[in-house]
Short mmCIF file of C-alpha atoms in Angstrom, two decimals:
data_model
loop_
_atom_site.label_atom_id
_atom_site.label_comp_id
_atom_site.label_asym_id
_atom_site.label_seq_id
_atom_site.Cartn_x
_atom_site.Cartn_y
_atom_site.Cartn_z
CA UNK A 43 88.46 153.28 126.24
CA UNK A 44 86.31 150.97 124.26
CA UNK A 45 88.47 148.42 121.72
CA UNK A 46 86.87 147.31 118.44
CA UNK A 47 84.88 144.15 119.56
CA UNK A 48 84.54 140.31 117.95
CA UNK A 49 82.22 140.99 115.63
CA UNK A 50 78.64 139.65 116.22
CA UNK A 51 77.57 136.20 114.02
CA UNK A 52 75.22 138.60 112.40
CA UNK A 53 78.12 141.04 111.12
CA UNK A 54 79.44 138.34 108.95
CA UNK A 55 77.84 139.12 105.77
CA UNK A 56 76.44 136.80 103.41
CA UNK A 57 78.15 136.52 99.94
CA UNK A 58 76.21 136.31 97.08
CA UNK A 59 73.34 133.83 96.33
CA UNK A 60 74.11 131.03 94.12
CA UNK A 61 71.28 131.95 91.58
CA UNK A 62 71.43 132.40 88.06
CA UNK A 63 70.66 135.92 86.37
CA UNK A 64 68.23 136.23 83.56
CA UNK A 65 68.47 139.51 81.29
CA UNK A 66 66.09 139.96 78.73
CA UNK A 67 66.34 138.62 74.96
CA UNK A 68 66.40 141.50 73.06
CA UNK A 69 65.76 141.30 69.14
CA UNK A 70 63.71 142.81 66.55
CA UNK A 71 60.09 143.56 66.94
CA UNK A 72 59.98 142.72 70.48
CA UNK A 73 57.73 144.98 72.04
CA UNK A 74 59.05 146.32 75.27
CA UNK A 75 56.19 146.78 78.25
CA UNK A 76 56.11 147.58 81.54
CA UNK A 77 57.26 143.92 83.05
CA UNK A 78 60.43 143.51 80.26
CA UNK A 79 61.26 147.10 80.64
CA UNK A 80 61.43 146.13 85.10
CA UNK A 81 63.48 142.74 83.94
CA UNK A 82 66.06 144.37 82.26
CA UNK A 83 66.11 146.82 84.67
CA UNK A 84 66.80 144.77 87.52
CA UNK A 85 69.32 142.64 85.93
CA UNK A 86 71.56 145.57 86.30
CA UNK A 87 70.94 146.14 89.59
CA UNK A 88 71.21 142.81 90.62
CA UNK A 89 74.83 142.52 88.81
CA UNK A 90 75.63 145.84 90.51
CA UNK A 91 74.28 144.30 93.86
CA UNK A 92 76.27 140.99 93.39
CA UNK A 93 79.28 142.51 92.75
CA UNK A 94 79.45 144.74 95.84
CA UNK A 95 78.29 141.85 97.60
CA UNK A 96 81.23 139.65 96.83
CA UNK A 97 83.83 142.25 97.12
CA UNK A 98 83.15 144.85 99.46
CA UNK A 99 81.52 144.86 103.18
CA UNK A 100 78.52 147.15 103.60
CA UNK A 101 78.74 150.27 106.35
CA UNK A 102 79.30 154.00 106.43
CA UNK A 103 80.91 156.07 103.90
CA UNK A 104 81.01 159.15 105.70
CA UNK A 105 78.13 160.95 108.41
CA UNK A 106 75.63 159.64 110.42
CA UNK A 107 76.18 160.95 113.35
CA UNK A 108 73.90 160.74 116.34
CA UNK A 109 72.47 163.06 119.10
CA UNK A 110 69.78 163.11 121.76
CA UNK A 111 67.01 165.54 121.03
CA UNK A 112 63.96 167.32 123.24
CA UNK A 113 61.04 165.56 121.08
CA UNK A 114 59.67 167.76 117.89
CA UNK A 115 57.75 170.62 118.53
CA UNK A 116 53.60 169.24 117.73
CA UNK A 117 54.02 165.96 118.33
CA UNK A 118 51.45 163.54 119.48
CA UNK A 119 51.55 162.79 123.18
CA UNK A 120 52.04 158.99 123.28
CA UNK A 121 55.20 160.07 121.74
CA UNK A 122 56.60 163.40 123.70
CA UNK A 123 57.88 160.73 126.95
CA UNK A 124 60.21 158.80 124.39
CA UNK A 125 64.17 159.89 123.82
CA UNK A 126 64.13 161.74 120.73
CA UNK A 127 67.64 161.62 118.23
CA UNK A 128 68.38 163.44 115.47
CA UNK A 129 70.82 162.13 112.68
CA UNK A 130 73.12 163.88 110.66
CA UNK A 131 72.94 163.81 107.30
CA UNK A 132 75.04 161.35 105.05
CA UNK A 133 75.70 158.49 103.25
CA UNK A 134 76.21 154.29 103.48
CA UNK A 135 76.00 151.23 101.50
CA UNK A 136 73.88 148.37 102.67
CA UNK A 137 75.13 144.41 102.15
CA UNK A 138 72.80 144.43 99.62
CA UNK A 139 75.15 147.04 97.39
CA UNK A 140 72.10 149.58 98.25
CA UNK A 141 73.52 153.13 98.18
CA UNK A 142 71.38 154.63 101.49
CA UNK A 143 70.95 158.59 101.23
CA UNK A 144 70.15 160.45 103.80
CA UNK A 145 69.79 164.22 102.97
CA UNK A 146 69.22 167.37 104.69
CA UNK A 147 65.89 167.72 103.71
CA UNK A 148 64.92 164.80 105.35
CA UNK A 149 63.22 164.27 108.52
CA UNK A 150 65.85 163.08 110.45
CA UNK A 151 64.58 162.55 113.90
CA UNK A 152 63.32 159.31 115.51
CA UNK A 153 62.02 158.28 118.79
CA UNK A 154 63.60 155.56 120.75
CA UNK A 155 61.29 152.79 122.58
CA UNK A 156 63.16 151.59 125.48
CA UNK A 157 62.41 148.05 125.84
CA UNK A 158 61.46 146.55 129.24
CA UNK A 159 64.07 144.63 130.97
CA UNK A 160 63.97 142.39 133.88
CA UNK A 161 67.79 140.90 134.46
CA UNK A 162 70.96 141.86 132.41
CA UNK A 163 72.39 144.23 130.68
CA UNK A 164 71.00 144.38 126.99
CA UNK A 165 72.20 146.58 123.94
CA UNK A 166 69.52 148.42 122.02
CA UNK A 167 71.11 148.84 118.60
CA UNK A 168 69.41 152.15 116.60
CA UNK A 169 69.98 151.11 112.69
CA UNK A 170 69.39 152.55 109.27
CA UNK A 171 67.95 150.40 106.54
CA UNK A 172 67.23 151.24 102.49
CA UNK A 173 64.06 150.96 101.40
CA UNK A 174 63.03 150.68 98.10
CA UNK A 175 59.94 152.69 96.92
CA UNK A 176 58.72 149.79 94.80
CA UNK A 177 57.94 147.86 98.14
CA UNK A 178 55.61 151.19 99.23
CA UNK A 179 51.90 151.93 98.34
CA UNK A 180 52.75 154.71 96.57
CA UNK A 181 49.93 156.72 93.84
CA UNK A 182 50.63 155.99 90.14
CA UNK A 183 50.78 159.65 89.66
CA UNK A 184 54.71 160.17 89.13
CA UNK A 185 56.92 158.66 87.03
CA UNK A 186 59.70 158.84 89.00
CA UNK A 187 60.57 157.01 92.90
CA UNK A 188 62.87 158.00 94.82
CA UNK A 189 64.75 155.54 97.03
CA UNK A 190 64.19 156.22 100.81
CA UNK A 191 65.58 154.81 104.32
CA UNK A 192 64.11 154.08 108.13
CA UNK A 193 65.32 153.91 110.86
CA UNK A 194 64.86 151.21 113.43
CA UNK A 195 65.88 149.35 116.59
CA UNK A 196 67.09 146.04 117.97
CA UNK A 197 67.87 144.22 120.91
CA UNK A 198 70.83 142.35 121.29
CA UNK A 199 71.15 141.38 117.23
CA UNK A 200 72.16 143.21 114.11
CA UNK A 201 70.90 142.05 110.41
CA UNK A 202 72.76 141.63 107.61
CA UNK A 203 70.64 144.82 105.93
CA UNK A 204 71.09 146.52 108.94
CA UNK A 205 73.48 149.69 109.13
CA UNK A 206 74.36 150.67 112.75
CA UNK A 207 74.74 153.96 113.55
CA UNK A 208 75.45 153.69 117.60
CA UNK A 209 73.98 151.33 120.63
CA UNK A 210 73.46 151.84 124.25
CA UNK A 211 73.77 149.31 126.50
CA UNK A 212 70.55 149.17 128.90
CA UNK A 213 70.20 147.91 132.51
CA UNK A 214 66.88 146.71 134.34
CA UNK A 215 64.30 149.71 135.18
CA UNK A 216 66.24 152.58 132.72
CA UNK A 217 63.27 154.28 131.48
CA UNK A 218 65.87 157.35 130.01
CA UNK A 219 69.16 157.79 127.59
CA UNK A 220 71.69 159.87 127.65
CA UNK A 221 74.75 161.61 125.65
CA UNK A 222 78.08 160.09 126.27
CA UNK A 223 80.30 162.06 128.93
CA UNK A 224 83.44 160.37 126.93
CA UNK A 225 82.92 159.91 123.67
CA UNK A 226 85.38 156.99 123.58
CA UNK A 227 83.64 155.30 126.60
CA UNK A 228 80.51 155.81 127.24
CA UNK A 229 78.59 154.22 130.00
CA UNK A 230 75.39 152.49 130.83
CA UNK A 231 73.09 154.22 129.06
CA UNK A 232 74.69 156.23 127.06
CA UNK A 233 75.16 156.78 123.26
CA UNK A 234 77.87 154.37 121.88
CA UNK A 235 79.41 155.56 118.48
CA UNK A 236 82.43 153.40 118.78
CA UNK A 237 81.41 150.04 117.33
CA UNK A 238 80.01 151.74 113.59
CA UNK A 239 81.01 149.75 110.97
CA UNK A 240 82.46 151.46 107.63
CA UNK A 241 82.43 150.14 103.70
CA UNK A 242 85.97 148.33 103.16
CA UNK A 243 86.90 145.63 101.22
CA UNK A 244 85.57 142.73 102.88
CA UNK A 245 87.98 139.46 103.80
CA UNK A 246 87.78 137.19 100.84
CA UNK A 247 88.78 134.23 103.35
CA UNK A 248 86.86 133.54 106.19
CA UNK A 249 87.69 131.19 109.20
CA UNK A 250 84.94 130.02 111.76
CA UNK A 251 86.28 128.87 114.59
CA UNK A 252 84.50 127.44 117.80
CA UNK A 253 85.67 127.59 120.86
CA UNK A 254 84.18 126.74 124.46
CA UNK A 255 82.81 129.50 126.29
CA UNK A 256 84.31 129.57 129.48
CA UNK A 257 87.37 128.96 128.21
CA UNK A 258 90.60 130.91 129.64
CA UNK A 259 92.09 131.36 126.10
CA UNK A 260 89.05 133.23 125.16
CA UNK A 261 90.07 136.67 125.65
CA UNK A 262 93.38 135.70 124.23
CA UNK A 263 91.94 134.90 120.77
CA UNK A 264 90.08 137.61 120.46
CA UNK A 265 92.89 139.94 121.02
CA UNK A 266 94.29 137.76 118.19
CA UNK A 267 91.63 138.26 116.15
CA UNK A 268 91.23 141.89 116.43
CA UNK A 269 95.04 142.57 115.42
CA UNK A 270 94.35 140.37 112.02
CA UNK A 271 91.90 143.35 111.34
CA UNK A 272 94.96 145.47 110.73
CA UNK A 273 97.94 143.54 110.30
CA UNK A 274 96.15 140.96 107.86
CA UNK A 275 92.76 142.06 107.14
CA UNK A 276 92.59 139.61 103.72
CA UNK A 277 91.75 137.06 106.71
CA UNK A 278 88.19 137.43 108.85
CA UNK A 279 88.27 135.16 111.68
CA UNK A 280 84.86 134.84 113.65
CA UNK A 281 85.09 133.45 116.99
CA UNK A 282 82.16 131.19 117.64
CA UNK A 283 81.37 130.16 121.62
CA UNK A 284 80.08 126.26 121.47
CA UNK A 285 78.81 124.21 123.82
CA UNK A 286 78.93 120.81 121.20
CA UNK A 287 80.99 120.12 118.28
CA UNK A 288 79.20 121.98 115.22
CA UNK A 289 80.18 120.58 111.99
CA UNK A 290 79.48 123.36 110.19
CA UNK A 291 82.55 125.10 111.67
CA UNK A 292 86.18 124.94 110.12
CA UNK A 293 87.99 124.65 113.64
CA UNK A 294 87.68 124.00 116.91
CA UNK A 295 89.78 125.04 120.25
CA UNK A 296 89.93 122.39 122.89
CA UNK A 297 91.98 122.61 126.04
CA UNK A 298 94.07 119.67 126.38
CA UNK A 299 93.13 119.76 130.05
CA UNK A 300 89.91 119.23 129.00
CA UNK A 301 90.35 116.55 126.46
CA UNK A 302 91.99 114.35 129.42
CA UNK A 303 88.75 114.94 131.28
CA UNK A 304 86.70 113.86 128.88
CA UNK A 305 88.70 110.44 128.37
CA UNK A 306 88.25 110.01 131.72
CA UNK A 307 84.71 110.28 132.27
CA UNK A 308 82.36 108.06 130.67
CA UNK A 309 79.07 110.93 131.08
CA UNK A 310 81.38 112.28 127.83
CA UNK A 311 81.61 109.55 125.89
CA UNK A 312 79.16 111.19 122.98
CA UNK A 313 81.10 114.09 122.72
CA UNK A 314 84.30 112.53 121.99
CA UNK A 315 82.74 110.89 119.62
CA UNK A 316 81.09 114.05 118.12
CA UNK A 317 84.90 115.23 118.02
CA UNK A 318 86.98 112.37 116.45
CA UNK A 319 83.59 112.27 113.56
CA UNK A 320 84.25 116.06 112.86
CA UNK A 321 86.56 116.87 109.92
CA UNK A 322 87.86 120.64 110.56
CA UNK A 323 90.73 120.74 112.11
CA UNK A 324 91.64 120.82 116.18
CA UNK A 325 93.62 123.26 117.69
CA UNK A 326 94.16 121.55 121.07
CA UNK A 327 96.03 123.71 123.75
CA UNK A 328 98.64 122.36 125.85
CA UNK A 329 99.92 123.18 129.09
CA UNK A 330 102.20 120.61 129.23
CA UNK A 331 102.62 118.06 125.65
CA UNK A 332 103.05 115.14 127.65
CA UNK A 333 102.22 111.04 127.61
CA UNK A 334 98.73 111.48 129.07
CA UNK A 335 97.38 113.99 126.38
CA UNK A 336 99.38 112.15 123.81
CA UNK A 337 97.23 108.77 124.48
CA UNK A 338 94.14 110.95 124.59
CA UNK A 339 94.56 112.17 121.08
CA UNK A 340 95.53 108.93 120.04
CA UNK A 341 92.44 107.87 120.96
CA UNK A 342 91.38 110.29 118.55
CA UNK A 343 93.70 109.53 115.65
CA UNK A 344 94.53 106.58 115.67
CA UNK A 345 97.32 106.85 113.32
CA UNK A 346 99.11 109.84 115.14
CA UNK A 347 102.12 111.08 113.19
CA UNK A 348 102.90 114.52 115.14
CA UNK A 349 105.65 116.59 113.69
CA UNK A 350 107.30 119.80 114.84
CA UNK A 351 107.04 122.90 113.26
CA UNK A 352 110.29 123.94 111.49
CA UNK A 353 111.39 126.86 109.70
CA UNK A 354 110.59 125.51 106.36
CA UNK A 355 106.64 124.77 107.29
CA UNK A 356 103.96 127.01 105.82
CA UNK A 357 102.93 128.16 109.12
CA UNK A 358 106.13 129.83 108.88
CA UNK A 359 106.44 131.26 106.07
CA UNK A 360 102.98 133.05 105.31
CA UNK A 361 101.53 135.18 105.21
CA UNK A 362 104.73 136.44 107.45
CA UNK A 363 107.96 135.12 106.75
CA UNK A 364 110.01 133.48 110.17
CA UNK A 365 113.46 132.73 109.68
CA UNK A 366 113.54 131.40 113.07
CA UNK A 367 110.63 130.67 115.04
CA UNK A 368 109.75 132.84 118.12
CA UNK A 369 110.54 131.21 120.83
CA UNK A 370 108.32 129.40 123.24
CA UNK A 371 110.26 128.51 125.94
CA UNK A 372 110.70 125.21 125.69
CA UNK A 373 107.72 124.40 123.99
CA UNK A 374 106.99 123.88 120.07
CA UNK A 375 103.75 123.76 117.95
CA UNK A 376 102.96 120.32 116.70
CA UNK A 377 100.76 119.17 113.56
CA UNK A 378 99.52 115.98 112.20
CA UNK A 379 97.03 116.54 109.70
CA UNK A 380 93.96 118.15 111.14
CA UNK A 381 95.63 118.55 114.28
CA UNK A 382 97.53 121.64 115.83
CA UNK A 383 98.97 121.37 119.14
CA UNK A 384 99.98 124.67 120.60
CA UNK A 385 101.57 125.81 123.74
CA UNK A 386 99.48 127.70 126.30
CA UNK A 387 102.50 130.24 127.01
CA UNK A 388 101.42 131.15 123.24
CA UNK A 389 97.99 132.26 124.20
CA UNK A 390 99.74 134.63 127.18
CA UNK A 391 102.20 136.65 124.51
CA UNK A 392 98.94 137.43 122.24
CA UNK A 393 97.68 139.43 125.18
CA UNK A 394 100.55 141.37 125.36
CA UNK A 395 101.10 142.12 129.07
CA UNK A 396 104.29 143.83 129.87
CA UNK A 397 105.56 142.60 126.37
CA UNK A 398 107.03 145.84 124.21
CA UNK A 399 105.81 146.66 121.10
CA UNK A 400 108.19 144.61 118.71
CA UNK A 401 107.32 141.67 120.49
CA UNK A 402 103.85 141.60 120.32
CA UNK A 403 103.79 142.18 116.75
CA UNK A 404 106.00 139.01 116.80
CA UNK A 405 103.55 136.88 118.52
CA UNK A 406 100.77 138.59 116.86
CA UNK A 407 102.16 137.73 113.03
CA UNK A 408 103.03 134.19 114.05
CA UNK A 409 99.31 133.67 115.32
CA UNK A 410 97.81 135.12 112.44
CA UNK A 411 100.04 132.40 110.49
CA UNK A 412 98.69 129.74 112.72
CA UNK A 413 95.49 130.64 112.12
CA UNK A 414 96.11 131.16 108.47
CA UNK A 415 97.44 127.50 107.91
CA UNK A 416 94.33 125.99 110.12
CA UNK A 417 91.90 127.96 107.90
CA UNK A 418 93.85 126.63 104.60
CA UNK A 419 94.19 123.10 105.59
CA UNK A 420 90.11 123.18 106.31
CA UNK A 421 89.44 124.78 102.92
CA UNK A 422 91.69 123.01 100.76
CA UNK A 423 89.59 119.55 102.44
CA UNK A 424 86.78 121.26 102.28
CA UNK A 425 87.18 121.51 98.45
CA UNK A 426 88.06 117.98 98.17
CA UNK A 427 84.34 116.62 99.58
#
């Protein structure tokens, strides 16, 4: 059965502009025309679209489902070899705020272009986007547009307009598509409905963290991050696979293993560099805290203070509340500063194998608080540039 993936770069939706909005000046004898009556118009809309914007996440409201049909009946021939679908009607909201309608008496249908492919497996997203009439060559005859939709495809992306209503992963030489056998996991192929994204509330804190991407404790974090979802959804953390330090992010993962390496091979020299001039903060996993990673991250604090987390520390006490730390056999998380040293045995209990239930919502809470106190350390110093 399919799990809710790490949601894509693209499926972290922008927040609002910083750009002023102008209303019109109303007062006597101003004669209204056609370009004041559209300006005070749209500064409506545009406080309507700001709003939803910095409160809510777009997605589905309710509908919008998706099947496979023969292609319509008079159809022009270029057309009748293409998989046909049909979408029921219904209704979603856009990142813009856009309220997307799509009614019965609509044409519905659309035909899916299968894109060549000549290594990989690629997903083929099918989307729904507003459109708004003003955009269209439309006659001068009415007085009255009505807002509208498309449909439309991509390849391995999503955009922030974009509403998805299901993707099929392709492999080289499929030239057909098909309906899924299991709903909840469908196969090469096949229509995927599981990854739609609905309107919520959208996280009003957001951590970007980078991490390498073949690391091991990969799959761990995202587990991580996919229980925040649910157990503390007022956090979004968005997993970001690096191959150099980006500046632009608030944290970074580092094996400790790795951090040795690099200290010992002079071909790495500008990336440890890159590191000890980047001011997020580190999470640096250790198998073992001992005096050889210790000299390598005093090489990149100079002034290394570590301290053990105690009972009384932040990371302790929210946004869940540990009277006693869980423990880690033997092990303890360490701070100075930017710096977080955790235990790798930490990374294993987020996974959850052959854990029960009570204690992976133990681990689960305290790495949600980890990752709580990393992203509030980087914003708080973030604020202070």
């Amino acid at each position: 059965m399919n799990e809710p993936s790490e949601p894509m770069p693209s499926d972290v939706f922008p927040l609002p502009a910083l750009t002023p909005l102008t209303q019109l000046n109303v007062q006597d004898n101003l004669r209204i025309n056609a370009e004041r009556w559209q300006l005070a118009h749209q500064y409506h809309q545009q406080r309507q679209n700001v709003h939803y914007q910095a409160l809510w996440q777009p997605g589905i409201v309710y509908g919008l489902g998706v099947k496979l049909i023969a292609p319509p009946v008079g159809i022009a021939p270029q057309f009748q070899t293409k998989s046909w679908i049909e979408v029921q009607p219904g209704f979603a909201i856009d990142g813009e705020g856009n309220p997307i309608v799509v009614s019965e008496t609509t044409d519905r249908t659309y035909p899916i272009t299968i894109p060549p492919l000549t290594q990989g497996v690629q997903t083929l997203h099918i989307v729904l986007r507003h459109v708004d009439p003003r955009h269209l060559e439309l006659p001068n005859s009415t007085d009255r547009l009505q807002e509208q939709f498309r449909f439309d495809q991509r390849v391995n992306r999503l955009d922030p307009k974009d509403i998805e209503l299901c993707r099929v992963r392709l492999s080289p030489g499929q030239d057909s598509l098909a309906m899924p056998a299991q709903g909840l996991s469908p196969a090469l192929g096949e229509l995927d409905l599981t990854r739609r994204r609905f309107a919520q509330l959208r996280s009003q804190r957001s951590l970007n963290l980078g991490i390498l991407p073949q690391s091991q404790y990969y799959p761990a974090l995202t587990t991580l991050c996919q229980a925040m979802q649910v157990l503390y959804p007022s956090l979004h953390c968005q997993l970001h696979p690096v191959t150099q330090i980006d500046p632009t992010l608030d944290a970074i993962c580092l094996e400790g293993n790795r951090l040795i390496e690099w200290h010992q091979s002079p071909s790495h020299s500008a990336l440890l560099q890159a590191v000890k001039d980047y001011s997020g903060s580190l999470i640096i996993v250790a198998e073992r805290f001992d005096s050889t990673l210790q000299e390598s991250l005093r090489r990149l604090q100079r002034h290394l203070n570590l301290q053990p987390v105690v009972a009384s520390h932040l990371m302790a006490r929210y946004p869940f509340l540990f009277g006693k730390l869980p423990d880690f056999s033997q092990a303890s998380v360490w701070i100075d500063g930017r710096i977080v040293i955790v235990p790798s045995t930490l990374f294993d209990h987020w996974q959850g194998k052959d854990q029960s239930r009570e204690t992976i919502r133990t681990w689960h809470e305290f790495g949600i608080n980890l990752l709580y106190y990393v992203w509030y350390s980087s914003h708080i110093q973030t604020l202070l540039r």
